[in-house]
Amino acid sequence: MTKRPADPANGSAPAARQVPMRDFSRSLPMSLLRAREAVMRQFRPSLREHGLTEQQWRILRALAAIEAAEVTELARTAFLLGPSLSRILRDLEGRNLIERKTAKADQRRSMVSISKEGVKLMASVAPTSEAIYAEITRRFGARKLAELQDMLGELEQSLAGLGASEEASAEE
Amino acid sequence: MTKRPADPANGSAPAARQVPMRDFSRSLPMSLLRAREAVMRQFRPSLREHGLTEQQWRILRALAAIEAAEVTELARTAFLLGPSLSRILRDLEGRNLIERKTAKADQRRSMVSISKEGVKLMASVAPTSEAIYAEITRRFGARKLAELQDMLGELEQSLAGLGASEEASAEE
DNA sequence: CGCATTCACTTAACATGTTAAGTATCTCCG
DNA sequence: CGGAGATACTTAACATGTTAAGTGAATGCG
């Protein structure tokens, strides 16, 4: 009995609620989520074939780029939260894709680096990954892509330091 | 602001890897992820105060907008996968924020709708939520925001139908 | 009518997101 | 020197993401 509107574009506006709010599908978080999903959907199958998740791949890439890093630094680079990173590192270490050794100067810190096997795995994934990225760039347009990246960066900047306690000074 | 203590052992040059790849932090998925996180970071505290997660809030908003919907349709609207939605609906139903009843015409389908309590909860969250969105818009700029949304939409479009098998001929 | 398929979910299983605690170190100041 | 507090992680607990399998209800077709 319910034929759903196949096209979300036009305004069938079914009985407006008391709380109007913006059109749901146009909220910024939603747009970002959908765009990202559209992109990631391209990469996941290839990564999966190599036994890697998106996050594991991020970590390997980050490590390959910076050679060796403390866990906290790696978390920042790969944009993962500490707890997630802890779990993933445990797994990657078990698979011998990374190596870990506690720093001598500070026993709390541990230096993480990619192993030979890790490098090998990356080498086997990278070509496909790059090809996919190239196709995305081709479809969307290199210029627009750069523009988009710029805007995303600006967005991030304009929201930097708005969240929790933020500036002021009367903190402590 | 990158201040990590460089490894004194091999001194200079982070020793370029055999697999160069693009600068990690500039990959599109990363940019999208960071931008989205910067945005969501603003909303989460408020939602949390009301006992809602981001996804639960998405579902309530979607339901408020479309009045009642089948689970599959709701999944599409709120951009959630079936399994996630199943779990969340079970929870929201337990909290009496939504109502569910199986369709008479097709026993497989169930129609989901927001309850009075759900509407009340939304009404209590919406003002703060809108205020936050307004502040984001102010900071980033309304025009740029619209531009960004457009580009994100285009990106999604240009990648539509690239993932799985697809092609062959005309789909429906 | 009978039954293989398809459909609309739901469960299951594993990985990560997210927040709060816990643990071992390290720092600093009295 | 010692203990309070800060650091760098790690665990824990709960919610969601993601893929695969399961369940019950419609459909299509011989």
PDB file of C-alpha atoms in Angstrom, chain A residues 1-2 4-6 8 13-19 21-43 45 54 57-59 61-70 73 76-79 109 111 114-115 119 122-123 126 129-130 133 135-136 139-140 143-145 147-149 151-164 166-167, chain B residues 1-5 10 14-19 21-43 45 54 57-59 61-70 73 76-79 103-105 109 111 114 119 122-123 126 129-130 133 135-136 139-140 143-145 147-149 151-164 166:
ATOM      1  CA  MET A   1       0.000   0.000   0.000  1.00  0.00           C
ATOM      2  CA  THR A   2       2.939   2.233   0.341  1.00  0.00           C
ATOM      3  CA  ARG A   4       7.727   4.831  -1.935  1.00  0.00           C
ATOM      4  CA  PRO A   5       8.935   7.847  -3.832  1.00  0.00           C
ATOM      5  CA  ALA A   6      11.703   6.604  -6.029  1.00  0.00           C
ATOM      6  CA  PRO A   8      13.882  11.991  -3.262  1.00  0.00           C
ATOM      7  CA  ALA A  13       6.289  16.766   1.646  1.00  0.00           C
ATOM      8  CA  PRO A  14       4.270  14.260   3.619  1.00  0.00           C
ATOM      9  CA  ALA A  15       2.586  15.979   6.512  1.00  0.00           C
ATOM     10  CA  ALA A  16       5.210  18.288   7.874  1.00  0.00           C
ATOM     11  CA  ARG A  17       6.180  17.569  11.450  1.00  0.00           C
ATOM     12  CA  GLN A  18       6.182  20.205  14.099  1.00  0.00           C
ATOM     13  CA  VAL A  19       9.932  20.102  13.888  1.00  0.00           C
ATOM     14  CA  MET A  21      14.639  20.938  10.251  1.00  0.00           C
ATOM     15  CA  ARG A  22      16.654  20.899   7.111  1.00  0.00           C
ATOM     16  CA  ASP A  23      16.070  18.332   4.452  1.00  0.00           C
ATOM     17  CA  PHE A  24      17.592  15.298   5.981  1.00  0.00           C
ATOM     18  CA  SER A  25      19.475  14.033   2.976  1.00  0.00           C
ATOM     19  CA  ARG A  26      21.183  17.378   2.556  1.00  0.00           C
ATOM     20  CA  SER A  27      22.786  17.637   5.915  1.00  0.00           C
ATOM     21  CA  LEU A  28      26.500  18.059   5.691  1.00  0.00           C
ATOM     22  CA  PRO A  29      27.380  14.946   7.705  1.00  0.00           C
ATOM     23  CA  MET A  30      25.155  12.921   5.423  1.00  0.00           C
ATOM     24  CA  SER A  31      26.710  14.322   2.269  1.00  0.00           C
ATOM     25  CA  LEU A  32      30.171  13.608   3.560  1.00  0.00           C
ATOM     26  CA  LEU A  33      29.206  10.131   4.635  1.00  0.00           C
ATOM     27  CA  ARG A  34      27.705   9.255   1.288  1.00  0.00           C
ATOM     28  CA  ALA A  35      30.570  10.665  -0.677  1.00  0.00           C
ATOM     29  CA  ARG A  36      33.072   8.779   1.376  1.00  0.00           C
ATOM     30  CA  GLU A  37      31.135   5.581   1.082  1.00  0.00           C
ATOM     31  CA  ALA A  38      30.942   5.979  -2.681  1.00  0.00           C
ATOM     32  CA  VAL A  39      34.707   6.270  -2.746  1.00  0.00           C
ATOM     33  CA  MET A  40      35.499   3.497  -0.307  1.00  0.00           C
ATOM     34  CA  ARG A  41      33.170   1.132  -2.064  1.00  0.00           C
ATOM     35  CA  GLN A  42      35.699   1.162  -4.879  1.00  0.00           C
ATOM     36  CA  PHE A  43      38.615   0.173  -2.722  1.00  0.00           C
ATOM     37  CA  PRO A  45      37.010  -5.350  -2.636  1.00  0.00           C
ATOM     38  CA  GLU A  54      40.504  -0.109   5.289  1.00  0.00           C
ATOM     39  CA  TRP A  57      45.690  -0.394   5.053  1.00  0.00           C
ATOM     40  CA  ARG A  58      45.762   3.133   6.437  1.00  0.00           C
ATOM     41  CA  ILE A  59      48.197   2.037   9.094  1.00  0.00           C
ATOM     42  CA  ARG A  61      50.504   3.319   4.402  1.00  0.00           C
ATOM     43  CA  ALA A  62      51.225   5.634   7.247  1.00  0.00           C
ATOM     44  CA  LEU A  63      54.083   3.454   8.428  1.00  0.00           C
ATOM     45  CA  ALA A  64      55.539   3.175   4.967  1.00  0.00           C
ATOM     46  CA  ALA A  65      55.538   6.946   4.763  1.00  0.00           C
ATOM     47  CA  ILE A  66      57.082   7.786   8.092  1.00  0.00           C
ATOM     48  CA  GLU A  67      59.289   4.760   8.542  1.00  0.00           C
ATOM     49  CA  ALA A  68      58.777   4.346  12.283  1.00  0.00           C
ATOM     50  CA  ALA A  69      56.593   6.064  14.788  1.00  0.00           C
ATOM     51  CA  GLU A  70      55.243   5.996  18.272  1.00  0.00           C
ATOM     52  CA  GLU A  73      51.875   9.668  16.420  1.00  0.00           C
ATOM     53  CA  ARG A  76      47.261  10.922  14.541  1.00  0.00           C
ATOM     54  CA  THR A  77      48.662  10.134  11.129  1.00  0.00           C
ATOM     55  CA  ALA A  78      46.277   7.304  10.335  1.00  0.00           C
ATOM     56  CA  PHE A  79      43.430   9.193  11.978  1.00  0.00           C
ATOM     57  CA  ARG A 109      56.553   4.438  24.337  1.00  0.00           C
ATOM     58  CA  MET A 111      58.181   2.379  18.233  1.00  0.00           C
ATOM     59  CA  ILE A 114      56.514  -1.858   8.964  1.00  0.00           C
ATOM     60  CA  SER A 115      58.166  -5.223   8.400  1.00  0.00           C
ATOM     61  CA  VAL A 119      56.338  -3.832   2.586  1.00  0.00           C
ATOM     62  CA  MET A 122      51.904  -3.103   0.272  1.00  0.00           C
ATOM     63  CA  ALA A 123      53.714  -3.580  -2.995  1.00  0.00           C
ATOM     64  CA  ALA A 126      49.469  -0.532  -4.296  1.00  0.00           C
ATOM     65  CA  SER A 129      44.839   0.839  -5.388  1.00  0.00           C
ATOM     66  CA  GLU A 130      46.523   3.455  -7.499  1.00  0.00           C
ATOM     67  CA  TYR A 133      42.346   6.177  -7.515  1.00  0.00           C
ATOM     68  CA  GLU A 135      39.917   6.040 -12.328  1.00  0.00           C
ATOM     69  CA  ILE A 136      38.135   8.047  -9.679  1.00  0.00           C
ATOM     70  CA  ARG A 139      35.709  10.291 -13.631  1.00  0.00           C
ATOM     71  CA  PHE A 140      35.402  13.214 -11.299  1.00  0.00           C
ATOM     72  CA  ARG A 143      40.816  19.801 -11.103  1.00  0.00           C
ATOM     73  CA  LYS A 144      37.553  19.327  -9.306  1.00  0.00           C
ATOM     74  CA  LEU A 145      39.162  16.765  -7.102  1.00  0.00           C
ATOM     75  CA  GLU A 147      39.178  21.838  -5.449  1.00  0.00           C
ATOM     76  CA  LEU A 148      37.172  19.466  -3.347  1.00  0.00           C
ATOM     77  CA  GLN A 149      40.167  18.575  -1.250  1.00  0.00           C
ATOM     78  CA  MET A 151      37.299  22.879   0.471  1.00  0.00           C
ATOM     79  CA  LEU A 152      37.376  19.906   2.787  1.00  0.00           C
ATOM     80  CA  GLY A 153      40.562  21.193   4.296  1.00  0.00           C
ATOM     81  CA  GLU A 154      39.052  24.618   4.781  1.00  0.00           C
ATOM     82  CA  LEU A 155      36.010  23.118   6.399  1.00  0.00           C
ATOM     83  CA  GLU A 156      38.221  21.272   8.809  1.00  0.00           C
ATOM     84  CA  GLN A 157      40.105  24.451   9.557  1.00  0.00           C
ATOM     85  CA  SER A 158      37.031  26.529  10.166  1.00  0.00           C
ATOM     86  CA  LEU A 159      35.826  24.037  12.739  1.00  0.00           C
ATOM     87  CA  ALA A 160      39.145  23.553  14.440  1.00  0.00           C
ATOM     88  CA  GLY A 161      38.824  24.442  18.095  1.00  0.00           C
ATOM     89  CA  LEU A 162      35.096  24.600  18.441  1.00  0.00           C
ATOM     90  CA  GLY A 163      34.395  21.298  20.083  1.00  0.00           C
ATOM     91  CA  ALA A 164      35.026  20.750  23.770  1.00  0.00           C
ATOM     92  CA  GLU A 166      38.010  25.251  23.404  1.00  0.00           C
ATOM     93  CA  GLU A 167      39.980  28.406  23.892  1.00  0.00           C
TER      94      GLU A 167
ATOM     95  CA  MET B   1      53.596  21.089  14.142  1.00  0.00           C
ATOM     96  CA  THR B   2      55.199  17.802  13.416  1.00  0.00           C
ATOM     97  CA  LYS B   3      57.623  17.466  16.207  1.00  0.00           C
ATOM     98  CA  ARG B   4      58.380  13.812  16.566  1.00  0.00           C
ATOM     99  CA  PRO B   5      61.862  13.000  17.716  1.00  0.00           C
ATOM    100  CA  ASN B  10      70.285   6.747  10.798  1.00  0.00           C
ATOM    101  CA  PRO B  14      63.372   9.099   6.073  1.00  0.00           C
ATOM    102  CA  ALA B  15      64.541   6.706   3.383  1.00  0.00           C
ATOM    103  CA  ALA B  16      61.937   6.765   0.638  1.00  0.00           C
ATOM    104  CA  ARG B  17      60.085   3.502   0.273  1.00  0.00           C
ATOM    105  CA  GLN B  18      60.005   1.578  -2.937  1.00  0.00           C
ATOM    106  CA  VAL B  19      56.278   2.260  -3.119  1.00  0.00           C
ATOM    107  CA  MET B  21      52.058   6.473  -3.599  1.00  0.00           C
ATOM    108  CA  ARG B  22      50.317   9.743  -3.040  1.00  0.00           C
ATOM    109  CA  ASP B  23      50.828  11.677   0.099  1.00  0.00           C
ATOM    110  CA  PHE B  24      48.842   9.727   2.577  1.00  0.00           C
ATOM    111  CA  SER B  25      47.079  12.583   4.304  1.00  0.00           C
ATOM    112  CA  ARG B  26      45.795  13.888   1.004  1.00  0.00           C
ATOM    113  CA  SER B  27      43.959  10.856  -0.162  1.00  0.00           C
ATOM    114  CA  LEU B  28      40.339  11.536  -0.861  1.00  0.00           C
ATOM    115  CA  PRO B  29      38.958   9.044   1.649  1.00  0.00           C
ATOM    116  CA  MET B  30      41.141  10.588   4.306  1.00  0.00           C
ATOM    117  CA  SER B  31      40.032  14.118   3.499  1.00  0.00           C
ATOM    118  CA  LEU B  32      36.411  13.091   3.608  1.00  0.00           C
ATOM    119  CA  LEU B  33      36.875  11.222   6.843  1.00  0.00           C
ATOM    120  CA  ARG B  34      38.570  14.121   8.543  1.00  0.00           C
ATOM    121  CA  ALA B  35      36.068  16.653   7.353  1.00  0.00           C
ATOM    122  CA  ARG B  36      33.195  14.521   8.518  1.00  0.00           C
ATOM    123  CA  GLU B  37      34.782  13.950  11.857  1.00  0.00           C
ATOM    124  CA  ALA B  38      35.358  17.673  12.304  1.00  0.00           C
ATOM    125  CA  VAL B  39      31.666  18.207  11.704  1.00  0.00           C
ATOM    126  CA  MET B  40      30.365  15.350  13.816  1.00  0.00           C
ATOM    127  CA  ARG B  41      32.568  16.317  16.695  1.00  0.00           C
ATOM    128  CA  GLN B  42      30.328  19.336  17.059  1.00  0.00           C
ATOM    129  CA  PHE B  43      27.124  17.354  17.286  1.00  0.00           C
ATOM    130  CA  PRO B  45      28.130  15.959  22.794  1.00  0.00           C
ATOM    131  CA  GLU B  54      24.525   9.696  15.659  1.00  0.00           C
ATOM    132  CA  TRP B  57      19.381  10.427  15.562  1.00  0.00           C
ATOM    133  CA  ARG B  58      19.577   9.810  11.818  1.00  0.00           C
ATOM    134  CA  ILE B  59      16.811   7.266  12.088  1.00  0.00           C
ATOM    135  CA  ARG B  61      15.087  12.356  11.682  1.00  0.00           C
ATOM    136  CA  ALA B  62      14.370  10.134   8.741  1.00  0.00           C
ATOM    137  CA  LEU B  63      11.195   8.846  10.338  1.00  0.00           C
ATOM    138  CA  ALA B  64      10.032  12.318  11.229  1.00  0.00           C
ATOM    139  CA  ALA B  65      10.471  13.291   7.621  1.00  0.00           C
ATOM    140  CA  ILE B  66       8.766  10.382   5.933  1.00  0.00           C
ATOM    141  CA  GLU B  67       6.195   9.585   8.587  1.00  0.00           C
ATOM    142  CA  ALA B  68       6.298   5.813   8.227  1.00  0.00           C
ATOM    143  CA  ALA B  69       8.446   3.485   6.218  1.00  0.00           C
ATOM    144  CA  GLU B  70       9.453  -0.071   5.646  1.00  0.00           C
ATOM    145  CA  GLU B  73      13.341   2.119   2.752  1.00  0.00           C
ATOM    146  CA  ARG B  76      18.218   3.698   2.344  1.00  0.00           C
ATOM    147  CA  THR B  77      17.059   7.010   3.744  1.00  0.00           C
ATOM    148  CA  ALA B  78      19.177   6.928   6.875  1.00  0.00           C
ATOM    149  CA  PHE B  79      22.059   5.422   4.930  1.00  0.00           C
ATOM    150  CA  ALA B 103       2.120  -4.892   7.062  1.00  0.00           C
ATOM    151  CA  LYS B 104      -1.062  -6.830   6.472  1.00  0.00           C
ATOM    152  CA  ALA B 105      -0.594  -7.150   2.749  1.00  0.00           C
ATOM    153  CA  ARG B 109       7.467  -6.157   5.696  1.00  0.00           C
ATOM    154  CA  MET B 111       6.166  -0.474   8.905  1.00  0.00           C
ATOM    155  CA  ILE B 114       8.160   7.493  15.182  1.00  0.00           C
ATOM    156  CA  VAL B 119       8.682  13.269  18.478  1.00  0.00           C
ATOM    157  CA  MET B 122      13.362  15.209  18.659  1.00  0.00           C
ATOM    158  CA  ALA B 123      11.790  18.476  19.680  1.00  0.00           C
ATOM    159  CA  ALA B 126      16.446  19.916  17.373  1.00  0.00           C
ATOM    160  CA  SER B 129      21.258  20.755  16.659  1.00  0.00           C
ATOM    161  CA  GLU B 130      20.073  23.536  14.427  1.00  0.00           C
ATOM    162  CA  TYR B 133      24.526  23.647  12.155  1.00  0.00           C
ATOM    163  CA  GLU B 135      27.313  28.046  13.547  1.00  0.00           C
ATOM    164  CA  ILE B 136      29.061  25.672  11.174  1.00  0.00           C
ATOM    165  CA  ARG B 139      32.047  29.720  10.051  1.00  0.00           C
ATOM    166  CA  PHE B 140      32.481  28.008   6.745  1.00  0.00           C
ATOM    167  CA  ARG B 143      27.837  29.788  -0.197  1.00  0.00           C
ATOM    168  CA  LYS B 144      30.867  27.595   0.174  1.00  0.00           C
ATOM    169  CA  LEU B 145      28.788  25.090   2.043  1.00  0.00           C
ATOM    170  CA  GLU B 147      29.198  24.527  -3.251  1.00  0.00           C
ATOM    171  CA  LEU B 148      30.741  21.771  -1.211  1.00  0.00           C
ATOM    172  CA  GLN B 149      27.470  19.871  -1.072  1.00  0.00           C
ATOM    173  CA  MET B 151      30.637  18.769  -5.363  1.00  0.00           C
ATOM    174  CA  LEU B 152      30.038  15.920  -2.974  1.00  0.00           C
ATOM    175  CA  GLY B 153      26.881  15.065  -4.850  1.00  0.00           C
ATOM    176  CA  GLU B 154      28.713  15.132  -8.128  1.00  0.00           C
ATOM    177  CA  LEU B 155      31.416  12.909  -6.761  1.00  0.00           C
ATOM    178  CA  GLU B 156      28.817  10.426  -5.665  1.00  0.00           C
ATOM    179  CA  GLN B 157      27.234  10.566  -9.074  1.00  0.00           C
ATOM    180  CA  SER B 158      30.430  10.066 -10.974  1.00  0.00           C
ATOM    181  CA  LEU B 159      31.140   6.921  -9.011  1.00  0.00           C
ATOM    182  CA  ALA B 160      27.624   5.527  -9.209  1.00  0.00           C
ATOM    183  CA  GLY B 161      27.704   2.137 -10.811  1.00  0.00           C
ATOM    184  CA  LEU B 162      31.381   1.369 -10.690  1.00  0.00           C
ATOM    185  CA  GLY B 163      31.515  -1.010  -7.785  1.00  0.00           C
ATOM    186  CA  ALA B 164      30.383  -4.558  -8.323  1.00  0.00           C
ATOM    187  CA  GLU B 166      27.071  -3.821 -12.933  1.00  0.00           C
TER     188      GLU B 166
END
